[in-house]
Amino acid sequence: MADNKAQLVIEGAEAIELPILTGTVGPDVIDVRSLTSTGRFTFDPGFMSTASCESKITYIDGDKGILLHRGYPIEQLAEKSDYLETCYLLLNGELPTTEQKAKFVDTIKNHTIVHEQLKSFLHGFRRDAHPMAVMCGIVGALSAFYHDSLDINNPQHREISAHRLVAKMPTIAAMVYKYSMGQPLMYPRNDLNYSENFLHMMFNTPAEIKPISPVLAKAMDRIFILHADHEQNASTSTVRLAGSTGANPFACIAAGIAALWGPAHGGANEAVLTMLDEIGDVSNVEKFLAKAKDKNDPFKLMGFGHRVYKNFDPRAKVMKQTCDEVLGELGINDPQLDLAMKLEEIALNDPYFAERNLYPNVDFYSGIILKAIGIPTSMFTVIFALARTVGWISHWKEMIASGQKIGRPRQLYTGHPKRDLPR
Ligand code: SDX
């Protein structure tokens, strides 16, 4: 048997050969596309062992705790790059030259303002609506304003939509926050860099324009880098599936935002802080670990575990280091950080977590930094969505350019066989 083929032997039927495809790094895959000729499907709820596509954007080695964006380790990007350079890399496949970077930054700066009528759209929401509900609504509505770039088969339209989304997400996120606070909205400023501009729109008011702390701006930029992309996670797979129908990019990103909101996914950063509040004191840690281990208790240790990482999430390590830097430089002694570190130490020494390879993930420490920057817990997943937009749109562009067919999984049907109405 050819070493790049698998043989499937089904009793009473001809054996079939399935090609084995090999990537640059990572596991080989068995190409099962010809399986339909046997009248059978594969069955893999939750896609635990299914590759949904071929991609060149991000690679994760869950056992070794490795995360590469276009081949570059996340640790190096977090330390030496900035968010917009990482955006260029994810979108285009290579790091920008100095000129390309300058042009890209200028392009993004020129798309940061949103259509003025979006302000009235905001007023349709209650002030106490969850910020993710408002962001989801506004991003989905962007296609009502940008008719000129919705032809997904036009590379220029795909490019301008990508730039518009990367540029406008900070403006929209800050609008959502200001609206929830009843404060006047702040316009973006082109004299500030991406992260400074976001903090300006979040925390300045027309009454007082304070300079943006370089410490906080750098921490914000690093958080954006750490959340930029993560292979075929649930929200990215949602964007790819929506995009495969030909839906416009704004609708696809709104679908990604909706999927990210779940506490098992991007909603975990908000859930970690809520959990730390519930635990309250290190004396309660054992009680909550017992709840996490109890199969009859839905409680999970938020910020722990990962579908792919069975080692430390490399982003969590950088996040923890950033946490120490930011709190140290701000002179903040946050009891929630102390509690989080104690919780991590006890959990990592508990056989239940060790046996299941449950380690802190990207969400475990991010909330503590966001809180130190002054961002309320309810906005944490909005920040995640802001940063992940470039990953979503990079995968969307890659999927469209690959000419992939519409995604349409099949099923194992266990309902009633055909029966007639009893009349
Ligand atoms: C993100 O996919 C991505 O890349 C996502 C992400 C990204 O950047 O896009 O990395 C971002 O979503 C990070 C994950 C954030 N979510 C949380 O922190 C929520 C808490 N974590 C869990 O809900 C869970 O770990 C998941 C959802 C993250 C992963 O779940 P899996 O892979 O489906 O693992 P599993 O549920 O099959 O768990 C295996 C075992 C089970 O126990 P047994 O049935 O074997 O006895 O581990 C247990 C689970 O009950 N387990 C946990 C646990 N996570 C898994 N038990 C207690 N606390 C936890 N956090």
Coordinates of C-alpha atoms and ligand atoms in Angstrom, one line a residue:
M1 CA 0.0 0.0 0.0
A2 CA 1.4 3.4 -1.0
D3 CA 2.8 5.1 2.1
N4 CA 0.6 8.1 1.3
K5 CA -2.6 6.2 1.2
A6 CA -5.0 4.8 3.8
Q7 CA -7.1 1.7 3.1
L8 CA -10.6 1.5 4.3
V9 CA -12.0 -2.1 4.5
I10 CA -15.7 -2.3 5.0
E11 CA -17.1 -5.8 5.5
G12 CA -18.8 -7.1 2.4
A13 CA -17.6 -4.2 0.3
E14 CA -14.6 -3.4 -1.8
A15 CA -11.7 -1.9 0.2
I16 CA -11.1 1.7 -0.8
E17 CA -7.9 3.7 -0.8
L18 CA -8.0 7.2 0.7
P19 CA -5.1 9.6 0.0
I20 CA -3.0 10.8 3.0
L21 CA -2.1 14.5 2.6
T22 CA 0.9 16.0 4.3
G23 CA 1.2 19.6 5.4
T24 CA 4.4 21.7 6.1
V25 CA 4.2 20.8 9.7
G26 CA 1.6 19.0 11.9
P27 CA -0.5 15.9 11.5
D28 CA -1.1 14.3 8.2
V29 CA -4.8 14.2 7.1
I30 CA -6.8 11.4 5.5
D31 CA -8.7 12.8 2.5
V32 CA -12.2 11.3 2.8
R33 CA -13.8 13.3 0.0
S34 CA -14.3 10.1 -2.0
L35 CA -16.0 8.3 0.8
T36 CA -19.5 9.3 -0.5
S37 CA -18.9 6.7 -3.2
T38 CA -19.4 4.1 -0.5
G39 CA -22.7 5.6 0.5
R40 CA -21.2 6.4 4.0
F41 CA -20.1 9.6 5.8
T42 CA -17.6 10.2 8.5
F43 CA -19.0 11.0 11.9
D44 CA -17.2 13.6 14.1
P45 CA -19.5 15.8 16.2
G46 CA -17.5 18.8 17.4
F47 CA -14.9 18.2 14.7
M48 CA -12.5 16.6 17.3
S49 CA -10.5 14.9 14.5
T50 CA -11.6 16.7 11.4
A51 CA -9.6 19.2 9.3
S52 CA -12.2 21.5 7.7
C53 CA -9.8 23.2 5.2
E54 CA -6.2 23.8 4.1
S55 CA -4.7 27.0 5.4
K56 CA -1.4 28.8 5.5
I57 CA -2.2 31.4 8.1
T58 CA -1.7 29.9 11.6
Y59 CA -0.3 26.7 13.0
I60 CA -0.8 25.4 16.5
D61 CA 1.0 22.5 18.1
G62 CA -1.2 21.8 21.1
D63 CA 1.2 19.2 22.7
K64 CA 4.2 21.5 22.5
G65 CA 2.3 24.8 23.2
I66 CA 3.4 26.3 19.9
L67 CA 1.5 29.1 18.0
L68 CA 2.9 30.4 14.7
H69 CA 1.4 33.2 12.5
R70 CA 2.6 32.7 9.0
G71 CA 5.5 30.8 10.6
Y72 CA 6.5 33.4 13.2
P73 CA 6.2 32.4 16.9
I74 CA 3.6 34.4 18.9
E75 CA 6.2 35.1 21.6
Q76 CA 8.4 36.9 19.0
L77 CA 5.5 38.8 17.5
A78 CA 4.3 39.9 21.0
E79 CA 7.7 41.1 21.9
K80 CA 9.0 42.6 18.7
S81 CA 6.1 43.4 16.4
D82 CA 3.0 45.6 16.8
Y83 CA -0.7 44.8 16.1
L84 CA -0.9 46.5 12.7
E85 CA 2.3 44.8 11.5
T86 CA 0.8 41.5 12.7
C87 CA -2.4 42.4 10.8
Y88 CA -0.5 42.9 7.6
L89 CA 1.3 39.6 8.1
L90 CA -1.9 37.7 8.6
L91 CA -3.7 39.4 5.7
N92 CA -0.8 39.2 3.2
G93 CA 1.4 36.3 4.3
E94 CA 4.6 38.2 4.7
L95 CA 5.9 40.9 7.1
P96 CA 5.7 44.4 5.4
T97 CA 8.7 46.4 4.2
T98 CA 9.0 49.8 5.9
E99 CA 7.2 51.4 2.9
Q100 CA 4.4 48.7 2.9
K101 CA 4.0 49.2 6.7
A102 CA 3.7 53.0 6.4
K103 CA 1.2 52.6 3.5
F104 CA -0.9 50.1 5.5
V105 CA -0.9 52.2 8.6
D106 CA -2.0 55.2 6.6
T107 CA -4.7 53.1 4.8
I108 CA -6.1 51.9 8.2
K109 CA -6.0 55.5 9.6
N110 CA -8.1 56.6 6.7
H111 CA -10.9 54.1 7.4
T112 CA -11.3 54.6 11.2
I113 CA -14.4 56.8 11.1
V114 CA -17.8 55.1 10.7
H115 CA -20.8 56.4 8.8
E116 CA -22.4 59.1 11.0
Q117 CA -25.8 57.5 10.8
L118 CA -24.5 54.5 12.8
K119 CA -24.8 56.7 15.8
S120 CA -28.6 56.6 15.4
F121 CA -28.4 52.9 15.0
L122 CA -26.8 52.7 18.5
H123 CA -29.8 54.5 20.0
G124 CA -32.0 51.6 19.1
F125 CA -30.3 49.6 21.9
R126 CA -31.0 49.9 25.7
R127 CA -28.0 51.5 27.4
D128 CA -27.7 48.4 29.6
A129 CA -27.6 46.0 26.6
H130 CA -24.6 43.6 26.8
P131 CA -21.9 45.3 24.7
M132 CA -21.5 42.1 22.6
A133 CA -25.1 42.3 21.5
V134 CA -24.6 45.9 20.4
M135 CA -21.3 45.2 18.6
C136 CA -22.9 42.2 16.8
G137 CA -25.8 44.3 15.6
I138 CA -23.7 47.2 14.5
V139 CA -21.1 45.1 12.6
G140 CA -23.9 43.2 10.9
A141 CA -25.4 46.5 9.8
L142 CA -22.2 47.7 8.2
S143 CA -23.2 46.0 5.0
A144 CA -26.1 48.5 4.9
F145 CA -23.6 51.3 4.6
Y146 CA -20.8 50.0 2.4
H147 CA -22.5 48.8 -0.7
D148 CA -19.4 49.6 -2.8
S149 CA -17.3 46.7 -1.5
L150 CA -19.6 43.7 -1.3
D151 CA -18.6 41.8 -4.5
I152 CA -16.7 39.0 -2.7
N153 CA -15.3 37.8 -6.1
N154 CA -13.5 41.1 -6.6
P155 CA -10.1 41.1 -4.9
Q156 CA -10.2 44.9 -4.5
H157 CA -13.5 44.7 -2.7
R158 CA -12.2 41.9 -0.4
E159 CA -9.2 44.1 0.4
I160 CA -11.1 47.3 1.2
S161 CA -13.6 45.3 3.3
A162 CA -10.7 43.8 5.2
H163 CA -9.2 47.3 5.8
R164 CA -12.5 48.8 6.7
L165 CA -13.1 46.1 9.3
V166 CA -9.7 46.3 10.9
A167 CA -9.9 50.1 11.0
K168 CA -13.5 50.4 12.3
M169 CA -13.6 47.8 15.0
P170 CA -11.8 50.0 17.6
T171 CA -14.2 52.9 16.7
I172 CA -17.2 50.6 17.0
A173 CA -16.0 49.0 20.3
A174 CA -15.4 52.5 21.8
M175 CA -18.8 53.6 20.6
V176 CA -20.5 50.6 22.3
Y177 CA -18.7 51.4 25.5
K178 CA -19.4 55.1 25.5
Y179 CA -23.1 54.5 24.7
S180 CA -23.3 52.1 27.7
M181 CA -21.8 54.8 29.9
G182 CA -24.1 57.6 28.6
Q183 CA -21.0 59.5 27.6
P184 CA -20.5 61.4 24.3
L185 CA -18.8 59.4 21.5
M186 CA -15.2 60.3 20.7
Y187 CA -14.0 60.5 17.1
P188 CA -10.8 58.7 16.1
R189 CA -7.6 60.8 15.9
N190 CA -5.1 60.2 13.1
D191 CA -2.2 61.5 15.1
L192 CA -2.4 58.5 17.5
N193 CA -1.3 54.9 16.7
Y194 CA -3.9 52.1 16.6
S195 CA -3.9 51.2 20.3
E196 CA -3.5 54.8 21.6
N197 CA -6.4 55.8 19.4
F198 CA -8.6 53.0 20.8
L199 CA -7.8 54.1 24.4
H200 CA -8.4 57.7 23.4
M201 CA -11.9 56.9 22.1
M202 CA -12.6 54.8 25.1
F203 CA -11.5 57.0 28.0
N204 CA -11.2 60.6 26.8
T205 CA -14.2 63.0 26.7
P206 CA -14.8 66.2 24.7
A207 CA -14.4 68.0 28.1
E208 CA -10.9 66.6 28.7
I209 CA -8.3 65.1 26.4
K210 CA -5.7 63.4 28.5
P211 CA -2.5 62.0 27.0
I212 CA -2.5 58.2 26.6
S213 CA -0.2 56.2 28.9
P214 CA 2.5 54.5 26.7
V215 CA 2.5 51.6 29.2
L216 CA -1.3 51.0 28.7
A217 CA -1.1 51.5 25.0
K218 CA 1.7 49.0 24.7
A219 CA -0.2 46.5 26.9
M220 CA -3.3 47.0 24.8
D221 CA -1.4 46.5 21.6
R222 CA 0.1 43.3 22.9
I223 CA -3.4 42.0 23.9
F224 CA -4.5 42.7 20.4
I225 CA -1.6 40.7 19.0
L226 CA -2.2 37.8 21.3
H227 CA -5.9 37.5 20.3
A228 CA -5.4 38.2 16.5
D229 CA -5.8 34.7 15.2
H230 CA -6.0 31.1 16.3
E231 CA -6.5 28.6 13.4
Q232 CA -9.9 27.0 12.9
N233 CA -11.5 27.8 16.3
A234 CA -15.2 27.9 16.6
S235 CA -15.7 31.6 15.6
T236 CA -13.3 31.4 12.7
S237 CA -15.0 28.2 11.5
T238 CA -18.3 30.1 11.7
V239 CA -16.9 32.9 9.6
R240 CA -15.6 30.4 7.0
L241 CA -18.9 28.6 6.9
A242 CA -20.9 31.8 6.5
G243 CA -18.4 33.1 3.9
S244 CA -18.8 29.8 1.9
T245 CA -22.4 30.8 1.1
G246 CA -21.2 34.0 -0.5
A247 CA -22.5 36.2 2.3
N248 CA -20.9 39.7 2.5
P249 CA -17.8 40.1 4.8
F250 CA -19.6 42.2 7.4
A251 CA -22.4 39.6 7.8
C252 CA -19.7 36.9 8.2
I253 CA -17.8 38.9 10.8
A254 CA -21.0 39.5 12.7
A255 CA -21.5 35.7 12.7
G256 CA -18.0 35.3 14.1
I257 CA -18.8 37.8 16.9
A258 CA -21.9 35.9 17.8
A259 CA -20.0 32.6 18.0
L260 CA -17.1 34.2 20.0
W261 CA -19.6 35.4 22.7
G262 CA -20.1 31.9 24.2
P263 CA -18.4 31.4 27.6
A264 CA -16.7 28.2 26.3
H265 CA -15.0 30.4 23.7
G266 CA -14.3 34.2 23.7
G267 CA -16.7 34.8 26.6
A268 CA -14.3 33.1 28.9
N269 CA -12.3 36.2 29.7
E270 CA -15.3 37.9 31.1
A271 CA -16.3 34.6 32.9
V272 CA -12.8 34.3 34.5
L273 CA -13.2 37.6 36.4
T274 CA -16.8 36.6 37.4
M275 CA -15.4 33.3 38.6
L276 CA -12.6 35.0 40.6
D277 CA -15.3 37.3 42.2
E278 CA -17.3 34.2 43.1
I279 CA -14.3 32.4 44.6
G280 CA -13.5 35.6 46.5
D281 CA -10.7 34.2 48.7
V282 CA -8.0 31.6 48.3
S283 CA -9.7 29.7 51.2
N284 CA -12.6 28.9 48.8
V285 CA -10.3 27.6 46.0
E286 CA -10.6 23.9 47.0
K287 CA -14.5 24.2 47.1
F288 CA -14.6 25.6 43.5
L289 CA -12.1 23.0 42.2
A290 CA -14.4 20.3 43.6
K291 CA -17.2 21.9 41.7
A292 CA -15.1 21.9 38.5
K293 CA -14.4 18.2 39.0
D294 CA -18.0 17.3 39.8
K295 CA -19.6 15.9 36.6
N296 CA -23.0 16.8 38.0
D297 CA -22.0 20.4 38.4
P298 CA -21.9 22.5 35.2
F299 CA -19.2 24.7 36.7
K300 CA -16.0 24.7 34.8
L301 CA -12.7 26.4 35.8
M302 CA -12.9 29.4 33.4
G303 CA -9.7 30.2 31.6
F304 CA -8.5 26.6 31.9
G305 CA -8.4 23.9 29.3
H306 CA -8.4 24.0 25.5
R307 CA -9.5 21.9 22.6
V308 CA -6.1 22.0 21.1
Y309 CA -3.5 22.9 23.7
K310 CA -2.7 20.0 26.0
N311 CA 0.2 22.1 27.4
F312 CA 0.4 25.8 28.4
D313 CA -1.2 28.1 25.9
P314 CA 1.8 30.2 24.8
R315 CA -0.4 33.2 24.8
A316 CA -1.2 32.7 28.5
K317 CA 2.5 32.8 29.3
V318 CA 3.0 36.1 27.5
M319 CA -0.2 37.4 29.0
K320 CA 1.0 36.6 32.5
Q321 CA 4.3 38.3 31.9
T322 CA 2.5 41.4 30.5
C323 CA 0.3 41.3 33.6
D324 CA 3.3 41.5 35.9
E325 CA 4.8 44.3 33.8
V326 CA 1.6 46.4 33.6
L327 CA 0.6 46.0 37.3
G328 CA 4.2 46.6 38.3
E329 CA 4.6 49.7 36.2
L330 CA 1.2 51.0 37.4
G331 CA 1.9 50.1 41.0
I332 CA -1.3 48.1 41.2
N333 CA -1.5 45.3 43.7
D334 CA -4.6 43.4 42.4
P335 CA -5.9 40.7 44.8
Q336 CA -7.6 39.0 41.9
L337 CA -4.2 38.5 40.3
D338 CA -2.9 37.0 43.6
L339 CA -6.0 34.8 43.7
A340 CA -5.6 33.8 40.0
M341 CA -2.0 32.8 40.6
K342 CA -2.9 30.7 43.7
L343 CA -5.8 29.1 41.7
E344 CA -3.4 28.2 38.9
E345 CA -0.8 26.8 41.3
I346 CA -3.3 24.6 43.1
A347 CA -5.1 23.5 39.9
L348 CA -1.8 22.5 38.2
N349 CA -0.9 20.3 41.2
D350 CA -4.3 18.6 41.2
P351 CA -4.4 15.2 39.5
Y352 CA -7.8 15.9 37.9
F353 CA -6.3 18.8 35.9
A354 CA -2.9 17.2 35.3
E355 CA -4.4 14.0 34.0
R356 CA -6.6 15.9 31.5
N357 CA -3.8 18.3 30.4
L358 CA -5.9 21.3 31.6
Y359 CA -3.7 24.4 31.6
P360 CA -4.4 28.1 31.7
N361 CA -5.4 29.4 28.3
V362 CA -5.3 32.9 26.7
D363 CA -8.3 34.0 28.8
F364 CA -7.0 33.2 32.2
Y365 CA -4.9 36.4 32.7
S366 CA -6.2 38.7 30.0
G367 CA -9.1 40.0 32.1
I368 CA -6.7 41.1 34.9
I369 CA -4.7 43.2 32.4
L370 CA -7.9 44.6 30.8
K371 CA -9.2 45.6 34.2
A372 CA -5.8 47.3 35.0
I373 CA -6.2 49.3 31.8
G374 CA -9.6 50.4 33.0
I375 CA -11.8 48.3 30.7
P376 CA -15.0 47.0 32.4
T377 CA -15.6 43.2 32.5
S378 CA -18.6 43.4 30.2
M379 CA -16.3 44.8 27.4
F380 CA -13.7 42.0 27.6
T381 CA -15.2 39.9 24.8
V382 CA -15.7 43.0 22.7
I383 CA -11.9 43.5 23.0
F384 CA -11.4 39.9 21.9
A385 CA -13.7 40.4 18.9
L386 CA -11.9 43.6 18.0
A387 CA -8.5 41.9 17.9
R388 CA -9.8 38.7 16.3
T389 CA -11.4 40.5 13.4
V390 CA -8.1 40.4 11.4
G391 CA -7.9 36.7 11.9
W392 CA -11.5 36.1 10.8
I393 CA -11.1 38.3 7.7
S394 CA -7.8 36.7 6.8
H395 CA -9.4 33.3 6.9
W396 CA -12.4 34.6 5.0
K397 CA -10.1 36.0 2.3
E398 CA -8.2 32.7 2.1
M399 CA -11.4 30.7 1.8
I400 CA -12.9 32.9 -0.9
A401 CA -9.6 32.9 -2.9
S402 CA -9.4 29.1 -2.6
G403 CA -12.8 28.8 -4.5
Q404 CA -14.0 26.5 -1.7
K405 CA -17.5 25.0 -2.3
I406 CA -20.4 25.9 0.1
G407 CA -19.9 24.2 3.5
R408 CA -22.7 21.7 4.0
P409 CA -22.0 18.9 6.6
R410 CA -24.2 15.7 6.6
Q411 CA -25.6 13.8 9.6
L412 CA -26.3 10.5 11.2
Y413 CA -30.1 10.4 11.2
T414 CA -31.7 8.6 14.2
G415 CA -35.2 10.0 13.9
H416 CA -38.4 8.3 12.7
P417 CA -38.3 6.4 9.4
K418 CA -40.9 7.5 6.8
R419 CA -44.5 7.3 8.3
D420 CA -47.9 8.6 7.0
L421 CA -50.1 11.1 8.7
P422 CA -52.8 9.2 10.7
R423 CA -55.7 10.9 8.7
Ligands
SDX1 C1 -10.8 30.1 23.6 O1 -10.3 27.0 19.9 C2 -9.6 28.0 20.1 O2 -8.5 28.1 19.6 C3 -10.3 29.0 21.1 C4 -9.4 30.1 21.6 C5 -9.1 31.1 20.4 O3 -8.1 31.8 20.5 O4 -9.9 31.2 19.5 O5 -8.1 29.6 22.1 C6 -10.1 30.9 22.6 O6 -11.9 29.8 23.4 C7 -10.0 29.5 24.8 C8 -10.9 28.6 25.7 C9 -11.7 29.5 26.6 N1 -12.7 28.7 27.4 C10 -12.6 28.5 28.7 O7 -11.7 28.9 29.4 C11 -13.8 27.8 29.3 C12 -13.4 26.7 30.2 N2 -12.8 25.6 29.3 C13 -13.6 24.5 28.9 O8 -15.0 24.9 28.7 C14 -13.0 23.6 27.9 O9 -11.7 23.4 28.3 C15 -12.9 24.0 26.4 C16 -14.3 24.3 25.9 C17 -12.0 25.2 26.3 C18 -12.3 22.8 25.7 O10 -13.2 21.8 25.8 P1 -12.9 20.4 25.1 O11 -11.8 20.3 24.2 O12 -14.2 20.0 24.4 O13 -12.5 19.4 26.3 P2 -13.5 18.5 27.0 O14 -14.7 19.3 27.4 O15 -13.6 17.3 26.2 O16 -12.7 18.3 28.3 C19 -11.9 17.1 28.5 C20 -12.1 16.8 30.0 C21 -13.6 16.6 30.4 O17 -13.6 15.8 31.5 P3 -13.8 14.2 31.3 O18 -15.2 14.1 30.6 O19 -12.7 13.7 30.5 O20 -13.9 13.6 32.7 O21 -11.6 17.9 30.7 C22 -12.7 18.5 31.5 C23 -14.0 18.0 30.8 O22 -15.0 18.0 31.8 N3 -12.5 19.9 31.4 C24 -12.7 20.7 32.4 C25 -12.3 22.0 31.9 N4 -12.0 21.9 30.6 C26 -12.2 20.6 30.3 N5 -13.0 20.5 33.7 C27 -13.1 21.6 34.5 N6 -12.7 22.9 34.1 C28 -12.4 23.1 32.8 N7 -12.1 24.4 32.4

